[in-house]
Short mmCIF file of C-alpha atoms in Angstrom, two decimals:
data_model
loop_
_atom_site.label_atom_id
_atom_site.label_comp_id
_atom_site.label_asym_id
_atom_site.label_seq_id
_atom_site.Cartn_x
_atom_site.Cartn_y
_atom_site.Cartn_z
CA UNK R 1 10.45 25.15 7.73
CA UNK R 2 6.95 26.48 5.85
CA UNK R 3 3.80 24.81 7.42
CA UNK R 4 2.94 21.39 4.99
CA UNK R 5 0.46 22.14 2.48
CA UNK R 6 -0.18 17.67 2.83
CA UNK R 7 -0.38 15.30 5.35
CA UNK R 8 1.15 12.79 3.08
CA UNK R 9 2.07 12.84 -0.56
CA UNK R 10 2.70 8.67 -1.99
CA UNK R 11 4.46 7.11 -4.74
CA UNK R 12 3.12 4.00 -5.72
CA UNK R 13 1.38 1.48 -8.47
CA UNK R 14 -1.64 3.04 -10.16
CA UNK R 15 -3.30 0.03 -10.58
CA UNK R 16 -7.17 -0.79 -11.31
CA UNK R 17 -8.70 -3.77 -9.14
CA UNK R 18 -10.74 -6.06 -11.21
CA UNK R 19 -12.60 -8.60 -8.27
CA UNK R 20 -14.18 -11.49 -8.87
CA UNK R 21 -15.93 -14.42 -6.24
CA UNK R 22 -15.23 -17.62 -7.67
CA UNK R 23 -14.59 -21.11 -6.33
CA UNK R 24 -11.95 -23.14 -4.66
CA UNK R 25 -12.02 -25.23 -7.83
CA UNK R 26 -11.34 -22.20 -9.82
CA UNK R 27 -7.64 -21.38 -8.59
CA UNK R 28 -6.41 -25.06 -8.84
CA UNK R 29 -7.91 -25.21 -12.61
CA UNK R 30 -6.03 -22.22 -13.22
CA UNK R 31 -2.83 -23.11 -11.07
CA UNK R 32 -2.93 -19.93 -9.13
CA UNK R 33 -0.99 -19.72 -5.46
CA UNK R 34 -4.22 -18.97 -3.32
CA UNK R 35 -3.84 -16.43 -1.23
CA UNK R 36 -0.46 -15.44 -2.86
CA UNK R 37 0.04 -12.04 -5.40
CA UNK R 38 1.73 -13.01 -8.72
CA UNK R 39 3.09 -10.94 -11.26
CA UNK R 40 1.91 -12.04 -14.88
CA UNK R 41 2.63 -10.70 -18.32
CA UNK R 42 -0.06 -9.44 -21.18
CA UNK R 43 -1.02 -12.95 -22.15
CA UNK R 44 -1.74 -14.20 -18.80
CA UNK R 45 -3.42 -11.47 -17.72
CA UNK R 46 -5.91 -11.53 -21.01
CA UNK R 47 -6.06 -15.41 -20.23
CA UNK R 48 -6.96 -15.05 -16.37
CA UNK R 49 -9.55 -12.23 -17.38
CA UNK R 50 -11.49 -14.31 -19.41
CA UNK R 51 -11.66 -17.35 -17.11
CA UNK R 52 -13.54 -14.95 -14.26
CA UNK R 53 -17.13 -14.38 -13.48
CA UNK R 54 -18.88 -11.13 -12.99
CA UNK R 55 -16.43 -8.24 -12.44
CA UNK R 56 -15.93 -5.16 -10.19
CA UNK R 57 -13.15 -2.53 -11.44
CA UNK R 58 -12.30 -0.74 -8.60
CA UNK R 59 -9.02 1.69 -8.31
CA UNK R 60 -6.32 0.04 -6.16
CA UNK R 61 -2.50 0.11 -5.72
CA UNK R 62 -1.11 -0.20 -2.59
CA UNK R 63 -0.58 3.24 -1.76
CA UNK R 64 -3.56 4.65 -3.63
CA UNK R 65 -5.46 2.37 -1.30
CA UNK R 66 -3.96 3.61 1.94
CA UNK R 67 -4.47 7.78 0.58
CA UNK R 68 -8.09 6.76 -0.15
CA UNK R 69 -8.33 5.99 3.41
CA UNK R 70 -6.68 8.56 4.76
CA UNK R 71 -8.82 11.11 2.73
CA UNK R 72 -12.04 9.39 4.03
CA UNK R 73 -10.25 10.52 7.65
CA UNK R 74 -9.96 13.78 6.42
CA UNK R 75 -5.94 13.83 5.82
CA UNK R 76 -4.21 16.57 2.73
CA UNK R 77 -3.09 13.61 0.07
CA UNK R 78 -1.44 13.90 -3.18
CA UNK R 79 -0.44 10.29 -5.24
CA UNK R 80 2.25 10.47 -7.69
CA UNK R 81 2.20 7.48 -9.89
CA UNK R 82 2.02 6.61 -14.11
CA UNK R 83 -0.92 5.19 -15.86
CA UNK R 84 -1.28 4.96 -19.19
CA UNK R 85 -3.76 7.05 -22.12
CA UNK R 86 -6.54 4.31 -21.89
CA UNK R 87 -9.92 3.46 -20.47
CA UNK R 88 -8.49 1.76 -16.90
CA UNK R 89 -6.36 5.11 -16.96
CA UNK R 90 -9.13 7.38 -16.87
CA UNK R 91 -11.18 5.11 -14.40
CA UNK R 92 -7.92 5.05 -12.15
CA UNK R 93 -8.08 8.93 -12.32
CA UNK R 94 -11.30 9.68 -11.84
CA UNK R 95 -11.28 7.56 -8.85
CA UNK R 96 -8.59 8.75 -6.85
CA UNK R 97 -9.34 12.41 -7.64
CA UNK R 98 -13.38 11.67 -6.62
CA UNK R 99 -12.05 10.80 -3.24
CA UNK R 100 -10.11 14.25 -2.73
CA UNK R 101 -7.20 13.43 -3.71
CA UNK R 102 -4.37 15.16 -5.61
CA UNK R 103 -3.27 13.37 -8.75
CA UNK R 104 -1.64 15.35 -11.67
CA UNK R 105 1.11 12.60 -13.16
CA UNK R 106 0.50 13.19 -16.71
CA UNK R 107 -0.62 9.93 -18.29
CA UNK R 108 1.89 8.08 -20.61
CA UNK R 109 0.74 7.41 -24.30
CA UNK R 110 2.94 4.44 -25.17
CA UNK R 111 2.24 0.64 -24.46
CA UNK R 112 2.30 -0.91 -22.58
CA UNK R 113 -1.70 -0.31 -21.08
CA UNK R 114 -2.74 0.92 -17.62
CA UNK R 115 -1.81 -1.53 -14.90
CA UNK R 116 -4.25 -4.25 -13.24
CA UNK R 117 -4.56 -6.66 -10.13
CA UNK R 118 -6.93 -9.90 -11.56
CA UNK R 119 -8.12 -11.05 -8.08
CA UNK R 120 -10.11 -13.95 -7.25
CA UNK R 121 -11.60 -13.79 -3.86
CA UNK R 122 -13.14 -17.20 -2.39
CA UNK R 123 -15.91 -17.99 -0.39
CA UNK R 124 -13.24 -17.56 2.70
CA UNK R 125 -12.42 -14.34 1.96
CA UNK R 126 -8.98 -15.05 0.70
CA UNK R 127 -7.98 -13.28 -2.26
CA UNK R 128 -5.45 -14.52 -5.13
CA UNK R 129 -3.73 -11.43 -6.64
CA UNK R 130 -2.61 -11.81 -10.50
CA UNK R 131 -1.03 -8.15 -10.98
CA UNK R 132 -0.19 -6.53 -14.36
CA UNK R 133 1.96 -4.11 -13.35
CA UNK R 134 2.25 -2.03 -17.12
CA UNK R 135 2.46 1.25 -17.34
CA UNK R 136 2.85 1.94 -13.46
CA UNK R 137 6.51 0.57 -13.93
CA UNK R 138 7.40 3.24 -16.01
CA UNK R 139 7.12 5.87 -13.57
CA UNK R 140 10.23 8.43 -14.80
CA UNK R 141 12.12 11.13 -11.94
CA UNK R 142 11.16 13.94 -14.28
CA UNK R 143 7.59 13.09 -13.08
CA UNK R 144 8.24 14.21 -9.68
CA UNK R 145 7.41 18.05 -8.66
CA UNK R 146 10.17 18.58 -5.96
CA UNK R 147 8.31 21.41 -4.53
CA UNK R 148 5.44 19.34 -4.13
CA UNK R 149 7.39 16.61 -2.34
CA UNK R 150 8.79 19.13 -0.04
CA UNK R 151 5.36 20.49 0.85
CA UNK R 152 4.26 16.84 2.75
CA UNK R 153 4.74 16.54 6.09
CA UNK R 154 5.29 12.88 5.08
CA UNK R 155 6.41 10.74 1.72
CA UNK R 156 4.95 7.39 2.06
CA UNK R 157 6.93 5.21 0.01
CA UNK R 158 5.59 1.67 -1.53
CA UNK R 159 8.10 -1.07 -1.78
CA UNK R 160 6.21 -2.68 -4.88
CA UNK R 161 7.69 -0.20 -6.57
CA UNK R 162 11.29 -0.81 -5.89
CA UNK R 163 11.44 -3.41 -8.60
CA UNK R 164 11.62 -1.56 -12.00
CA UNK R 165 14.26 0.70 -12.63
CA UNK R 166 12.78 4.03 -13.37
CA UNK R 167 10.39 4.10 -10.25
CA UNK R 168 13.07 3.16 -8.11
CA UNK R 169 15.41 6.11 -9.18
CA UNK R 170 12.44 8.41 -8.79
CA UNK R 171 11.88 7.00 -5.36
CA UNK R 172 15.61 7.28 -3.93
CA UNK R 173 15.41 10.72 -5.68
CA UNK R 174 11.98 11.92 -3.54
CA UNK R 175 13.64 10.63 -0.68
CA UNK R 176 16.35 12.49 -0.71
CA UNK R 177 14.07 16.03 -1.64
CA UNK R 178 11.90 14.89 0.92
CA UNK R 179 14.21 14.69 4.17
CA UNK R 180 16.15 17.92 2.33
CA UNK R 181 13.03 19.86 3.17
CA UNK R 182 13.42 18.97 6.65
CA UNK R 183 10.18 15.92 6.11
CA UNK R 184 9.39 12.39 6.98
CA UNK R 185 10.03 9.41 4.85
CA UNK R 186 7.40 6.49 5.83
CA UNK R 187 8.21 2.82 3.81
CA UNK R 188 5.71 0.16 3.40
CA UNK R 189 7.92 -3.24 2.41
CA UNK R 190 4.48 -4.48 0.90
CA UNK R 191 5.31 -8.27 0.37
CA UNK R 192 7.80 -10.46 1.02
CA UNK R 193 8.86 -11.04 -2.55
CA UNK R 194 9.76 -7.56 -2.98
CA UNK R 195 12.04 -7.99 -0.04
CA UNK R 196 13.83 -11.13 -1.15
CA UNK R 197 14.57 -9.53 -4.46
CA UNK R 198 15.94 -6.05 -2.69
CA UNK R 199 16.40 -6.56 1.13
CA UNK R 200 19.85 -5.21 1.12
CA UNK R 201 18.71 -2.05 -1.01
CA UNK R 202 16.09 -1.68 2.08
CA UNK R 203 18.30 -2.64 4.80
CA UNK R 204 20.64 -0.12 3.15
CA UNK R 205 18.24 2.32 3.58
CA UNK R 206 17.17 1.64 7.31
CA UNK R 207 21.12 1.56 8.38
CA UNK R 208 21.74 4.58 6.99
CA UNK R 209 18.77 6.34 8.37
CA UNK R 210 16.67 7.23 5.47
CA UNK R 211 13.21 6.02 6.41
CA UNK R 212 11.62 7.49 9.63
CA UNK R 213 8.54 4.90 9.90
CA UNK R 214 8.37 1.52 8.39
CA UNK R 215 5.62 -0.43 8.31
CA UNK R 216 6.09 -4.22 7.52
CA UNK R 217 3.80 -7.39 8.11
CA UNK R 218 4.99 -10.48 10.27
CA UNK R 219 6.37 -12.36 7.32
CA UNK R 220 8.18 -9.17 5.59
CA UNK R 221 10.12 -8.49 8.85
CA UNK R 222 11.04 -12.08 8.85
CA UNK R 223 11.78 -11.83 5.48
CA UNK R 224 14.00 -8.18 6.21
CA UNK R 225 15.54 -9.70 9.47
CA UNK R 226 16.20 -12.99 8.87
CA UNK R 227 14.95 -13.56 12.36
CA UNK R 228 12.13 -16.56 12.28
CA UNK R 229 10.72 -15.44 16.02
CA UNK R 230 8.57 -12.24 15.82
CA UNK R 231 9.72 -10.81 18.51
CA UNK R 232 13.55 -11.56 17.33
CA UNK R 233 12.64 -9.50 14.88
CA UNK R 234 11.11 -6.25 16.10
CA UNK R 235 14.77 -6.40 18.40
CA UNK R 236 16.35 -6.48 14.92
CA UNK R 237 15.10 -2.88 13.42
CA UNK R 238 13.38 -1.47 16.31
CA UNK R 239 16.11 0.58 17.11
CA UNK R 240 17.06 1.80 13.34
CA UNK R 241 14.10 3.42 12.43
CA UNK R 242 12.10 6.16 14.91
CA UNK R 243 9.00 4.28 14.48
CA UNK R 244 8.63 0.45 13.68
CA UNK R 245 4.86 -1.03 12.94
CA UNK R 246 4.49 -4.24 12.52
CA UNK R 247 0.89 -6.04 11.85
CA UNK R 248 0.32 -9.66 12.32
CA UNK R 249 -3.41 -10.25 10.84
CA UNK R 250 -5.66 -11.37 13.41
CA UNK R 251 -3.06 -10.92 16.33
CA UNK R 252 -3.07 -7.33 16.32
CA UNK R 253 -0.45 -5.24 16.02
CA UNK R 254 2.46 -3.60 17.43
CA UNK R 255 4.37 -0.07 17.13
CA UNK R 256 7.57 1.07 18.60
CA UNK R 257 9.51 4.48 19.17
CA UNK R 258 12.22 4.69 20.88
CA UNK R 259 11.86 3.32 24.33
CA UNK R 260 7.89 3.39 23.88
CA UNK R 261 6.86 0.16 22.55
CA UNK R 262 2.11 -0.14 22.08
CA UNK R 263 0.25 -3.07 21.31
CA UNK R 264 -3.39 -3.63 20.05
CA UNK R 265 -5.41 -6.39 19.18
CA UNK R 266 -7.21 -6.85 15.93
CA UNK R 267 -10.72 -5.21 16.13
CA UNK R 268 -13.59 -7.86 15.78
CA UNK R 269 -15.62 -7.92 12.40
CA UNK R 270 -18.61 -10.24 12.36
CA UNK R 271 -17.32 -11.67 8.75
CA UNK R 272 -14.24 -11.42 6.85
CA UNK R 273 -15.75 -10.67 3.42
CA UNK R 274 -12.41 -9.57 1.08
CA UNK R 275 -8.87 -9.47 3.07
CA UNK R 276 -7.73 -7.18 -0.21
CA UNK R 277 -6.16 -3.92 1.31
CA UNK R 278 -6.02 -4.58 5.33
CA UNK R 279 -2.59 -3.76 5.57
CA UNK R 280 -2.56 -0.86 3.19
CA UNK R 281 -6.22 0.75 5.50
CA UNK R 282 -4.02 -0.20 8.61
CA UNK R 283 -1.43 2.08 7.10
CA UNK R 284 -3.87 4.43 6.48
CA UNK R 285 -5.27 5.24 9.92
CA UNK R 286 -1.95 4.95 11.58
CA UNK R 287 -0.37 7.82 9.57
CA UNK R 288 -3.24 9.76 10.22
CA UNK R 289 -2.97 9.64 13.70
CA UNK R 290 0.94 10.01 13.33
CA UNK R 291 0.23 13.13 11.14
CA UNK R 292 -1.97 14.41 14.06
CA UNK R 293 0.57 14.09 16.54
CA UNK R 294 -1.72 10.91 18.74
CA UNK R 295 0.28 8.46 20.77
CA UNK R 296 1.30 5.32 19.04
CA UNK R 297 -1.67 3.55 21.01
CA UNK R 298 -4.62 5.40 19.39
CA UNK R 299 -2.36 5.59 16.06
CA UNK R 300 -2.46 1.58 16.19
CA UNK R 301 -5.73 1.64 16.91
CA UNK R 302 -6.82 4.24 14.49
CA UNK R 303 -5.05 1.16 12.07
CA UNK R 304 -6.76 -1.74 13.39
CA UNK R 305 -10.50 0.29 12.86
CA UNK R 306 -9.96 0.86 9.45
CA UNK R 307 -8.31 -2.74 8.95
CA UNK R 308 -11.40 -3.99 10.04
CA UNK R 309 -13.53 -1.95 8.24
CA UNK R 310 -12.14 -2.79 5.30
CA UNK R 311 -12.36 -6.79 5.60
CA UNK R 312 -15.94 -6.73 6.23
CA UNK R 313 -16.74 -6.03 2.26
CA UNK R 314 -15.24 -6.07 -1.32
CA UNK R 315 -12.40 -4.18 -2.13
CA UNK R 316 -9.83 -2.11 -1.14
CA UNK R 317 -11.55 1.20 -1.04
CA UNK R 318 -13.45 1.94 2.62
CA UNK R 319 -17.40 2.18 1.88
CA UNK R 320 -18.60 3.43 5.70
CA UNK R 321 -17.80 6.16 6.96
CA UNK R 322 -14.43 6.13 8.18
CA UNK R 323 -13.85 9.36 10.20
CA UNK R 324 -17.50 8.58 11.98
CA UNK R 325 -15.91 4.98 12.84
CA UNK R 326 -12.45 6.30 14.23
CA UNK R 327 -14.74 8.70 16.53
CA UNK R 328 -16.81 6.39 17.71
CA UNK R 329 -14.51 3.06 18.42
CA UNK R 330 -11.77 5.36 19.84
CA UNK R 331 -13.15 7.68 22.53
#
């Protein structure tokens, strides 16, 4: 098998991050689910765009998100997702590539527009996702480079993206060029939603041994499981997949391999500024420190620095100095 030129190459959304603070008032007025992530079509989006305040665009997607932070740790990434010929298109470009990462999807010149997450934070820190999903749903097979699928050491897989046809064919296709060439396949469920509308395709996929590390949150392995009690739940899948990580917010989290089973707490921040992309940083440093070959301990808590990190400010992109963190917090 030829040495990885990657550490991980993703699929995911290409989505721009426009943040906002606003009120509590604000997201009854506009009869949002705080806290929640909706999907919403052109209108909507145009409608909940004008109703914020002062804006930040900042590149996002799930996956996008958790390469940004593993090229701040100094991890090989390449992102393979669709935006569209536009002015959020070139912004989501030029971001991901500024951070070191490989992006070369060609971008799509037909409607419908670049997609975008409309989030509202409040003065808790929660944020209210309105997501736009456009042109990232239209993510065709013939966009995927098999060669450079097969030169990752892992595919990192967001479940998001399960939902619309095309991305979902190119996904099942990767996966299968991906564990061809002899590589891992790591799945992020991303929200419970996405699980309710395909848990059996995902199930599907864990019985039959397609996906070598999962990573879920304590509501999406509920969700996959249909087991209530956490720890009902880890029983459930632990054993189907070679390494299970599951995160539970300010409990900490847990991983499990086999027989080895690590546990960490959350790391302390002084505030929680912007909860946007904790799960998708704690994917971040754990893969990392998988890639690296470090025990699941220091892989969890690899995770739960950058987590924290992440919650102390705006947005979904890390601002200090991650690798300089890791070193110091770990050793």
């Amino acid at each position: 098998m030829t040495q990885p030129r990657y550490d991980v190459i993703a699929i995911g959304n290409a989505i721009v991050d426009v943040m906002s603070p606003c009120r509590d008032e604000l997201i009854e007025e506009l009869g949002l689910a705080k806290g929640g992530m909706t999907l919403v079509d052109t209108e909507r989006a145009k409608e909940l765009y004008a109703a914020m305040g002062p804006a930040r665009e900042i590149s996002g997607g799930s996956a996008a998100n958790t390469l940004a932070g593993m090229s701040a740790l100094g991890a090989q990434c390449a992102f393979i997702g669709q935006v569209a010929s536009d002015q959020l298109g070139d912004v989501f470009s030029h971001d991901i590539r500024a951070v070191g990462i490989d992006f070369d999807t060609p971008a799509r010149e037909a409607e419908p527009p670049t997609a975008r997450c409309l989030i509202f934070v409040t003065p808790d820190g929660e944020r209210t996702m309105n997501t736009f999903l456009g042109a990232s749903q239209f993510l065709p097979p013939a966009a995927l480079d098999d060669e450079t699928i097969a030169s990752a050491s892992i595919l990192y897989l967001e479940g998001y993206l399960w939902d619309p046809e095309e991305p979902r064919s190119a996904m099942r296709r990767a996966i299968t060029v991906a564990r061809s060439a002899g590589r891992k396949v790591a799945f992020t469920a991303s929200e419970s939603f996405v699980i309710d509308r395909h848990g059996d395709d995902f199930r599907a996929l864990i019985e039959e041994g397609q996906i070598d590390i999962l990573f879920v949150n304590e509501h999406e392995l509920a969700s996959l499981t249909g087991e209530s009690e956490f720890e009902a739940g880890v029983a459930a899948v632990a054993g189907k997949v070679p390494v299970l990580v599951a995160t539970r917010s300010a409990k900490g989290a847990i991983a499990v391999a086999g027989d080895t089973r690590a546990e960490v707490g959350a790391e302390p921040v002084d505030r929680v500024v912007d909860t946007t992309g904790a799960g998708d940083l704690f994917a971040a440093g754990f893969l990392t420190g998988h890639a690296r070959g470090e025990s699941l301990e220091r892989c969890l808590r690899m995770g739960a620095i950058c987590a924290a990190e992440i919650i102390s400010h705006y947005g979904a992109r890390p601002e200090a100095d991650l690798k300089a963190l890791v070193a110091e917090k770990l050793d």
